Amino acid sequence: MLVFGFLLLCSIKTKGETKVNCSMIGKPEYALLSKDGDIIIGGAFSIHSKINLEMPSFTEKPHRLMCTRFLQQDKPYYKISLSLSLSLSLNLREFRFAQTMIFAIEEINSKASLLPNISIGYQIFDSCGSTLASMRSSMALINGQELTAEHICSGKTAVKAIIGESESSSTIVLSRATGPFRIPVISHFATCACLSNRKQFPSFFRTIPSDFYQSRALAQLVKHFRWTWVGAVRSDNDYGNNGMATFVEVAEREGVCIEYSEAISRTNSKEKIAKVVEVIKKGTAKVLVAFLAQGEMDVLLEEIIRQNVTGLQWVGSESWITARYLATKIVSKVLGGAVGFTISKSKIPGLREFLLKVNPSQNPSNALLREFWEMAFGCHLFPTISSKTEHEKFCNGSENLSNMSNEFTDVSELRISNNVYKAVYAIAYALHNTLACKTSNGAPENKGTCGTKDLIVMHSLQNVNFTMASGETIYFDQNGDPTARYELVNWQKNGAGETTFITVGHYDASLPSEQQFVMNSINIVWAGDSHTKPSSVCSESCRPGFRQAVIKGRPLCCFECLRCPSGEISSTTDSAECIKCPLEHWSNENHSMCVLKKVEFLSFEENMGILLTAFSLTGVSLTIAVALMFYHFIDTPLVKASNAELSFLLLFSLSLCFLCSLTFIGQPTEWSCMLRHTAFGITFALCMSCVLARTIAVVMAFKATVPGTSVPQCTLPLQRVSVFCCTFFQVIICTLWLVLAPPIPYKNITHSLDTIILECDLGSAIGFWAVLGYIGLLSVLCFVLAFLARKLPDNFNEAKFITFSLLLIFCAVWITFIPAYVSSPGKFTVAVEIFAILASSFGLLFCIFTPKCYIILLKPEQNTRKHIMGKTHNKSQ
């Protein structure tokens, strides 16, 4: 706003024409390098470092701004060593830019094809790295160098276009000043994204990509190398602040955290710079992103070297990453292994030869050439006899620059110089297109577009499109920016121990996002000339099986690693959340992947299954043995008295009871689930029916016929009918159960978190408990009748054994079965069922048949009718 106000004060309307009152401007700074021509191109470069700013006394005219000579040679990273009292501040790199501009103009003038019969002149000013000096330079370029006082000067501009500047802040000042006059400004080095705003800078162009892309490229670079914890330092100007703001925004979006972000200026005090370096030293980040202009990089490096800060991985911006003057042995100890983006380098044929011809003799009165020569050779030029002393070195201009190796003569890294070269050619092609709008007879084709030269040059520049000799196509987008293409360079040492800039990757913003950043196959050298990539994280990565837990009050990159809970996994590094496994899966020991849950069922291979199977087969064997023994002694009184038919039927049902327990072992299937409960229910009902019939037979045998009565004894058909009816009723219950809601295989995943229990779902709990209830009813009836017959004659007191066996079954087995069945988990539920079945079967087998087997085998003398009927006969008598 200050610039626009200043310009408006200089503008007045006189007879419809714009005039500029130059008396309001003050004395413009004289051009350092200039040459007349038909068309003049302006140039502004920061050839010196600072300006001598004096406070006005208001008693005399202000003095013209002068660039001060800021001593650079006292910095430890410069090789120059002078025994002179000179304090030279000439920036050789910027001086090379200015000479490259002159070289391009001379080359174009020598070509008759591009601008025939037209010569291009130039006026190059020194902005001294100051926005105030940039303002003075812009005024001089706009209005010309003539000195006027209280006069109205011509409204014609002195130049048709301006090349410059090297810094964004100075370029902003220059562009704001020239914008209202539609004078194109083409910058070779100003990268601030703010300059792409066409509303604020309508006449600005540049041949270097905007930081809008560089900041994003740096963020992708940091993400690519998995540096999530970085420090940042920037220039405290438009270049650094805007570039760093974009970098921080994109980096945080990519998951990168900034530990600290410091701003410095080349004009800061040493104390201020030292505080910034202290912050860097105390930081835990191993990577430092330096978005610095060369001036700020110089003052920062000076303090970095003084405090001996090493071991940092530097990530640089294009401003300094390929600055040859920094590539010294001392600086390489700090910046060795640095990486950063820069524009592609190129070769300019003939430039080196042109630079080597620069000599004070070209213009003996030019102070800039004299200063350059004295700085290059470390001498006093053209000394007088009176000033000569034995401690000073003198030169006369005959020295040869080809013997010197400095940043001016080094053309191995022509990157920014190539931008200056391209900018000059862009203006030349724009002028060519402007002149081409004339018809063959010399009259303007369109008076509205060809008459106003200033506007036409800018319009032609916006639409320029040409190819350089190197094959590169030059054009500008709607914002005046070129296509953003970068090389990723790495500071490496060659065989001679010299620092070189090796291209290790590329970034092309015109490609799809996933293809923009590409690494080469060249190995990168890291900080401290190490071949191991440094790690820069606030917290170490969480291994698979762990998740990140944010630490309260710390950035997102600082976290704890918590193991995933059981049943949840994280299969990648640095997982933010754990993922639950599917229902039939469970987390492995490391919680890094889901595996199938263990399947649990009572199998024949495990110890419990083997033991129960052995008991079952033992029971079957004993039952068969008893049956065979009874069959062998079937004609003996004891077997006859025991009702042989019911005894064999009972033994048969007990064999089935022992065998049906095997259906509970093994992986449940649809048939085994239906068979196990129903087979047990029917066979055990048959068993209890036989016991019930035997008990009824015993009771009726001793109490049904009493002297004086004629009640008939229980007949054998009645026993058969009772056994059939009692068993058939159980068959009906089981049939209804299987038809209405049969048991089915079921995967129980709720009882155990890490185990799938294969079991049989009852289908209908009513059916299951009905089967058990009916067996219980038969057992109660048997128990009651046996209890009533417990005092029958001792020699045939089978009721005592039935009572004891049923008491054992009910108390020791079935009464304890219910709570054990309900509370037992998984395969133990099945084991409890098998145990109940085997215990019941063995109880009946042993309690009923052991006394008989004992008499048959060991007491055969008691196996007589007399002995069996002895006490019974006495009592009846």
PDB file of C-alpha atoms in Angstrom, residues 7-206:
ATOM      1  CA  LEU A   7       3.296   6.191  -6.989  1.00  0.00           C
ATOM      2  CA  LEU A   8      -0.049   7.964  -6.948  1.00  0.00           C
ATOM      3  CA  LEU A   9       1.588  11.061  -5.509  1.00  0.00           C
ATOM      4  CA  CYS A  10       3.867  11.085  -8.546  1.00  0.00           C
ATOM      5  CA  SER A  11       1.062  10.791 -11.113  1.00  0.00           C
ATOM      6  CA  ILE A  12      -0.998  13.661 -12.489  1.00  0.00           C
ATOM      7  CA  LYS A  13      -3.197  14.109 -15.564  1.00  0.00           C
ATOM      8  CA  THR A  14      -2.100  16.650 -18.142  1.00  0.00           C
ATOM      9  CA  LYS A  15      -4.084  16.930 -21.356  1.00  0.00           C
ATOM     10  CA  GLY A  16      -5.210  13.347 -21.122  1.00  0.00           C
ATOM     11  CA  GLU A  17      -1.674  11.988 -20.779  1.00  0.00           C
ATOM     12  CA  THR A  18      -0.103  10.503 -17.687  1.00  0.00           C
ATOM     13  CA  LYS A  19       2.928  12.436 -16.463  1.00  0.00           C
ATOM     14  CA  VAL A  20       5.200  11.469 -13.626  1.00  0.00           C
ATOM     15  CA  ASN A  21       6.417  14.140 -11.237  1.00  0.00           C
ATOM     16  CA  CYS A  22       9.890  12.810 -10.575  1.00  0.00           C
ATOM     17  CA  SER A  23      10.657  15.474  -8.030  1.00  0.00           C
ATOM     18  CA  MET A  24       8.505  13.492  -5.614  1.00  0.00           C
ATOM     19  CA  ILE A  25      10.678  10.430  -6.001  1.00  0.00           C
ATOM     20  CA  GLY A  26      14.086  11.689  -5.059  1.00  0.00           C
ATOM     21  CA  LYS A  27      17.348  10.705  -6.658  1.00  0.00           C
ATOM     22  CA  PRO A  28      17.211   7.254  -8.223  1.00  0.00           C
ATOM     23  CA  GLU A  29      20.066   4.898  -7.722  1.00  0.00           C
ATOM     24  CA  TYR A  30      22.404   4.720 -10.693  1.00  0.00           C
ATOM     25  CA  ALA A  31      22.625   1.513 -12.708  1.00  0.00           C
ATOM     26  CA  LEU A  32      25.709  -0.569 -11.959  1.00  0.00           C
ATOM     27  CA  LEU A  33      25.795  -2.050 -15.475  1.00  0.00           C
ATOM     28  CA  SER A  34      24.104  -0.572 -18.497  1.00  0.00           C
ATOM     29  CA  LYS A  35      24.115  -0.482 -22.268  1.00  0.00           C
ATOM     30  CA  ASP A  36      21.977   1.443 -24.738  1.00  0.00           C
ATOM     31  CA  GLY A  37      19.722  -0.249 -27.235  1.00  0.00           C
ATOM     32  CA  ASP A  38      16.495   0.115 -29.183  1.00  0.00           C
ATOM     33  CA  ILE A  39      14.670  -1.694 -26.391  1.00  0.00           C
ATOM     34  CA  ILE A  40      15.890  -1.637 -22.815  1.00  0.00           C
ATOM     35  CA  ILE A  41      15.504  -4.523 -20.407  1.00  0.00           C
ATOM     36  CA  GLY A  42      15.941  -3.839 -16.712  1.00  0.00           C
ATOM     37  CA  GLY A  43      17.640  -6.062 -14.185  1.00  0.00           C
ATOM     38  CA  ALA A  44      17.710  -6.105 -10.376  1.00  0.00           C
ATOM     39  CA  PHE A  45      20.088  -8.366  -8.447  1.00  0.00           C
ATOM     40  CA  SER A  46      21.292  -8.471  -4.835  1.00  0.00           C
ATOM     41  CA  ILE A  47      24.919  -7.986  -5.739  1.00  0.00           C
ATOM     42  CA  HIS A  48      25.730  -6.533  -2.322  1.00  0.00           C
ATOM     43  CA  SER A  49      24.479  -7.506   1.110  1.00  0.00           C
ATOM     44  CA  LYS A  50      23.306  -4.444   3.001  1.00  0.00           C
ATOM     45  CA  ILE A  51      22.509  -0.767   2.648  1.00  0.00           C
ATOM     46  CA  ASN A  52      23.791   2.149   4.637  1.00  0.00           C
ATOM     47  CA  LEU A  53      20.595   3.547   6.109  1.00  0.00           C
ATOM     48  CA  GLU A  54      21.005   6.977   7.697  1.00  0.00           C
ATOM     49  CA  MET A  55      18.380   8.849   9.652  1.00  0.00           C
ATOM     50  CA  PRO A  56      17.467  12.088   7.810  1.00  0.00           C
ATOM     51  CA  SER A  57      18.531  15.345   9.503  1.00  0.00           C
ATOM     52  CA  PHE A  58      15.826  17.392   7.749  1.00  0.00           C
ATOM     53  CA  THR A  59      18.418  20.162   7.275  1.00  0.00           C
ATOM     54  CA  GLU A  60      19.788  18.917   3.978  1.00  0.00           C
ATOM     55  CA  LYS A  61      18.760  16.650   1.137  1.00  0.00           C
ATOM     56  CA  PRO A  62      18.868  12.944   2.069  1.00  0.00           C
ATOM     57  CA  HIS A  63      21.950  11.129   0.866  1.00  0.00           C
ATOM     58  CA  ARG A  64      21.633   8.531  -1.846  1.00  0.00           C
ATOM     59  CA  LEU A  65      21.321   4.946  -0.590  1.00  0.00           C
ATOM     60  CA  MET A  66      24.682   3.216  -0.572  1.00  0.00           C
ATOM     61  CA  CYS A  67      25.367  -0.506  -0.333  1.00  0.00           C
ATOM     62  CA  THR A  68      27.613  -1.231   2.623  1.00  0.00           C
ATOM     63  CA  ARG A  69      30.513  -3.617   2.420  1.00  0.00           C
ATOM     64  CA  PHE A  70      29.618  -6.378   4.827  1.00  0.00           C
ATOM     65  CA  LEU A  71      32.611  -8.575   5.695  1.00  0.00           C
ATOM     66  CA  GLN A  72      32.060 -12.151   4.590  1.00  0.00           C
ATOM     67  CA  GLN A  73      35.596 -13.426   4.831  1.00  0.00           C
ATOM     68  CA  ASP A  74      35.531 -13.627   8.619  1.00  0.00           C
ATOM     69  CA  LYS A  75      33.078 -16.498   8.358  1.00  0.00           C
ATOM     70  CA  PRO A  76      34.892 -19.780   8.943  1.00  0.00           C
ATOM     71  CA  TYR A  77      33.379 -21.496   5.936  1.00  0.00           C
ATOM     72  CA  TYR A  78      34.828 -19.164   3.318  1.00  0.00           C
ATOM     73  CA  LYS A  79      38.141 -20.078   1.745  1.00  0.00           C
ATOM     74  CA  ILE A  80      39.157 -16.493   0.948  1.00  0.00           C
ATOM     75  CA  SER A  81      41.917 -15.160   3.165  1.00  0.00           C
ATOM     76  CA  LEU A  82      43.019 -11.578   2.639  1.00  0.00           C
ATOM     77  CA  SER A  83      45.705  -9.592   4.307  1.00  0.00           C
ATOM     78  CA  LEU A  84      43.905  -6.477   3.235  1.00  0.00           C
ATOM     79  CA  SER A  85      41.811  -4.022   5.131  1.00  0.00           C
ATOM     80  CA  LEU A  86      39.078  -4.488   2.589  1.00  0.00           C
ATOM     81  CA  SER A  87      35.577  -5.447   3.686  1.00  0.00           C
ATOM     82  CA  LEU A  88      34.172  -6.801   0.492  1.00  0.00           C
ATOM     83  CA  SER A  89      30.544  -7.784   0.219  1.00  0.00           C
ATOM     84  CA  LEU A  90      30.208  -8.682  -3.427  1.00  0.00           C
ATOM     85  CA  ASN A  91      27.985 -11.731  -3.971  1.00  0.00           C
ATOM     86  CA  LEU A  92      29.749 -13.626  -6.740  1.00  0.00           C
ATOM     87  CA  ARG A  93      26.709 -15.767  -7.416  1.00  0.00           C
ATOM     88  CA  GLU A  94      24.468 -12.725  -7.951  1.00  0.00           C
ATOM     89  CA  PHE A  95      27.174 -11.081 -10.039  1.00  0.00           C
ATOM     90  CA  ARG A  96      27.189 -14.194 -12.236  1.00  0.00           C
ATOM     91  CA  PHE A  97      23.400 -13.853 -12.635  1.00  0.00           C
ATOM     92  CA  ALA A  98      23.874 -10.289 -13.866  1.00  0.00           C
ATOM     93  CA  GLN A  99      26.596 -11.333 -16.289  1.00  0.00           C
ATOM     94  CA  THR A 100      24.405 -14.220 -17.519  1.00  0.00           C
ATOM     95  CA  MET A 101      21.699 -11.667 -18.345  1.00  0.00           C
ATOM     96  CA  ILE A 102      24.233  -9.608 -20.298  1.00  0.00           C
ATOM     97  CA  PHE A 103      25.479 -12.747 -22.080  1.00  0.00           C
ATOM     98  CA  ALA A 104      21.934 -13.697 -23.159  1.00  0.00           C
ATOM     99  CA  ILE A 105      21.256 -10.175 -24.439  1.00  0.00           C
ATOM    100  CA  GLU A 106      24.526 -10.143 -26.382  1.00  0.00           C
ATOM    101  CA  GLU A 107      23.681 -13.569 -27.822  1.00  0.00           C
ATOM    102  CA  ILE A 108      20.207 -12.423 -28.935  1.00  0.00           C
ATOM    103  CA  ASN A 109      21.639  -9.268 -30.484  1.00  0.00           C
ATOM    104  CA  SER A 110      24.037 -11.380 -32.478  1.00  0.00           C
ATOM    105  CA  LYS A 111      21.187 -13.447 -33.911  1.00  0.00           C
ATOM    106  CA  ALA A 112      19.415 -11.821 -36.830  1.00  0.00           C
ATOM    107  CA  SER A 113      16.552 -14.318 -36.811  1.00  0.00           C
ATOM    108  CA  LEU A 114      14.918 -13.451 -33.486  1.00  0.00           C
ATOM    109  CA  LEU A 115      14.884  -9.615 -33.405  1.00  0.00           C
ATOM    110  CA  PRO A 116      16.226  -8.423 -36.760  1.00  0.00           C
ATOM    111  CA  ASN A 117      17.347  -4.797 -36.956  1.00  0.00           C
ATOM    112  CA  ILE A 118      16.583  -4.331 -33.265  1.00  0.00           C
ATOM    113  CA  SER A 119      19.156  -4.167 -30.515  1.00  0.00           C
ATOM    114  CA  ILE A 120      18.440  -4.810 -26.861  1.00  0.00           C
ATOM    115  CA  GLY A 121      20.065  -2.743 -24.179  1.00  0.00           C
ATOM    116  CA  TYR A 122      20.058  -3.227 -20.435  1.00  0.00           C
ATOM    117  CA  GLN A 123      20.129  -1.416 -17.144  1.00  0.00           C
ATOM    118  CA  ILE A 124      21.119  -3.511 -14.148  1.00  0.00           C
ATOM    119  CA  PHE A 125      20.636  -2.238 -10.618  1.00  0.00           C
ATOM    120  CA  ASP A 126      21.787  -3.492  -7.244  1.00  0.00           C
ATOM    121  CA  SER A 127      18.979  -4.047  -4.723  1.00  0.00           C
ATOM    122  CA  CYS A 128      21.506  -4.805  -1.955  1.00  0.00           C
ATOM    123  CA  GLY A 129      19.250  -7.510  -0.522  1.00  0.00           C
ATOM    124  CA  SER A 130      16.949  -4.794   0.844  1.00  0.00           C
ATOM    125  CA  THR A 131      13.335  -4.008   0.077  1.00  0.00           C
ATOM    126  CA  LEU A 132      14.059  -0.289   0.401  1.00  0.00           C
ATOM    127  CA  ALA A 133      16.814  -0.470  -2.188  1.00  0.00           C
ATOM    128  CA  SER A 134      14.478  -2.558  -4.360  1.00  0.00           C
ATOM    129  CA  MET A 135      11.965   0.275  -4.233  1.00  0.00           C
ATOM    130  CA  ARG A 136      14.562   2.772  -5.373  1.00  0.00           C
ATOM    131  CA  SER A 137      15.686   0.431  -8.163  1.00  0.00           C
ATOM    132  CA  SER A 138      12.105   0.005  -9.380  1.00  0.00           C
ATOM    133  CA  MET A 139      11.605   3.782  -9.488  1.00  0.00           C
ATOM    134  CA  ALA A 140      14.772   4.195 -11.497  1.00  0.00           C
ATOM    135  CA  LEU A 141      13.772   1.453 -13.923  1.00  0.00           C
ATOM    136  CA  ILE A 142      10.303   2.881 -14.379  1.00  0.00           C
ATOM    137  CA  ASN A 143      11.240   6.553 -14.813  1.00  0.00           C
ATOM    138  CA  GLY A 144      14.773   6.507 -16.138  1.00  0.00           C
ATOM    139  CA  GLN A 145      17.940   7.781 -14.535  1.00  0.00           C
ATOM    140  CA  GLU A 146      17.703  11.461 -15.406  1.00  0.00           C
ATOM    141  CA  LEU A 147      17.830  13.736 -12.396  1.00  0.00           C
ATOM    142  CA  THR A 148      15.089  16.335 -12.282  1.00  0.00           C
ATOM    143  CA  ALA A 149      13.993  18.875  -9.765  1.00  0.00           C
ATOM    144  CA  GLU A 150      10.552  20.396  -9.743  1.00  0.00           C
ATOM    145  CA  HIS A 151      10.016  19.339 -13.338  1.00  0.00           C
ATOM    146  CA  ILE A 152       7.484  17.151 -15.065  1.00  0.00           C
ATOM    147  CA  CYS A 153       9.280  14.216 -16.662  1.00  0.00           C
ATOM    148  CA  SER A 154       8.105  12.020 -19.544  1.00  0.00           C
ATOM    149  CA  GLY A 155       5.500   9.397 -18.850  1.00  0.00           C
ATOM    150  CA  LYS A 156       7.325   6.824 -20.955  1.00  0.00           C
ATOM    151  CA  THR A 157       8.924   4.007 -19.037  1.00  0.00           C
ATOM    152  CA  ALA A 158      12.644   3.447 -19.362  1.00  0.00           C
ATOM    153  CA  VAL A 159      12.375  -0.348 -19.748  1.00  0.00           C
ATOM    154  CA  LYS A 160       9.980  -2.758 -21.428  1.00  0.00           C
ATOM    155  CA  ALA A 161      10.522  -5.579 -18.924  1.00  0.00           C
ATOM    156  CA  ILE A 162      12.509  -6.282 -15.764  1.00  0.00           C
ATOM    157  CA  ILE A 163      14.392  -9.386 -14.744  1.00  0.00           C
ATOM    158  CA  GLY A 164      14.627  -9.855 -10.967  1.00  0.00           C
ATOM    159  CA  GLU A 165      14.804 -10.232  -8.130  1.00  0.00           C
ATOM    160  CA  SER A 166      16.496 -13.069  -6.317  1.00  0.00           C
ATOM    161  CA  GLU A 167      14.438 -12.775  -3.139  1.00  0.00           C
ATOM    162  CA  SER A 168      10.692 -12.922  -2.746  1.00  0.00           C
ATOM    163  CA  SER A 169      10.317  -9.892  -0.477  1.00  0.00           C
ATOM    164  CA  SER A 170      12.283  -7.647  -2.815  1.00  0.00           C
ATOM    165  CA  THR A 171      10.391  -9.067  -5.807  1.00  0.00           C
ATOM    166  CA  ILE A 172       7.065  -8.298  -4.133  1.00  0.00           C
ATOM    167  CA  VAL A 173       8.114  -4.653  -3.751  1.00  0.00           C
ATOM    168  CA  LEU A 174       9.316  -4.518  -7.348  1.00  0.00           C
ATOM    169  CA  SER A 175       6.146  -6.158  -8.719  1.00  0.00           C
ATOM    170  CA  ARG A 176       3.826  -3.903  -6.744  1.00  0.00           C
ATOM    171  CA  ALA A 177       5.615  -0.857  -8.092  1.00  0.00           C
ATOM    172  CA  THR A 178       5.587  -1.964 -11.732  1.00  0.00           C
ATOM    173  CA  GLY A 179       2.162  -3.589 -11.740  1.00  0.00           C
ATOM    174  CA  PRO A 180       0.065  -0.429 -12.322  1.00  0.00           C
ATOM    175  CA  PHE A 181       2.224   0.381 -15.356  1.00  0.00           C
ATOM    176  CA  ARG A 182       1.940  -3.127 -16.831  1.00  0.00           C
ATOM    177  CA  ILE A 183       5.710  -3.558 -16.904  1.00  0.00           C
ATOM    178  CA  PRO A 184       6.421  -7.299 -16.846  1.00  0.00           C
ATOM    179  CA  VAL A 185       8.699  -8.551 -14.082  1.00  0.00           C
ATOM    180  CA  ILE A 186      10.287 -11.966 -14.607  1.00  0.00           C
ATOM    181  CA  SER A 187      11.978 -13.397 -11.538  1.00  0.00           C
ATOM    182  CA  HIS A 188      14.601 -16.086 -11.770  1.00  0.00           C
ATOM    183  CA  PHE A 189      14.697 -16.925  -8.054  1.00  0.00           C
ATOM    184  CA  ALA A 190      11.613 -15.555  -6.225  1.00  0.00           C
ATOM    185  CA  THR A 191       9.571 -18.601  -5.254  1.00  0.00           C
ATOM    186  CA  CYS A 192       6.957 -17.268  -2.808  1.00  0.00           C
ATOM    187  CA  ALA A 193       3.562 -18.752  -3.653  1.00  0.00           C
ATOM    188  CA  CYS A 194       1.978 -15.392  -2.879  1.00  0.00           C
ATOM    189  CA  LEU A 195       3.402 -14.012  -6.139  1.00  0.00           C
ATOM    190  CA  SER A 196       1.045 -16.282  -8.103  1.00  0.00           C
ATOM    191  CA  ASN A 197      -1.857 -14.045  -7.110  1.00  0.00           C
ATOM    192  CA  ARG A 198      -2.788 -12.370 -10.373  1.00  0.00           C
ATOM    193  CA  LYS A 199      -4.987  -9.778  -8.655  1.00  0.00           C
ATOM    194  CA  GLN A 200      -2.090  -8.437  -6.617  1.00  0.00           C
ATOM    195  CA  PHE A 201       0.681  -9.063  -9.135  1.00  0.00           C
ATOM    196  CA  PRO A 202      -0.874  -8.863 -12.618  1.00  0.00           C
ATOM    197  CA  SER A 203       2.449  -8.370 -14.431  1.00  0.00           C
ATOM    198  CA  PHE A 204       4.588 -10.904 -12.582  1.00  0.00           C
ATOM    199  CA  PHE A 205       6.192 -13.937 -14.225  1.00  0.00           C
ATOM    200  CA  ARG A 206       8.965 -16.297 -13.172  1.00  0.00           C
TER     201      ARG A 206
END
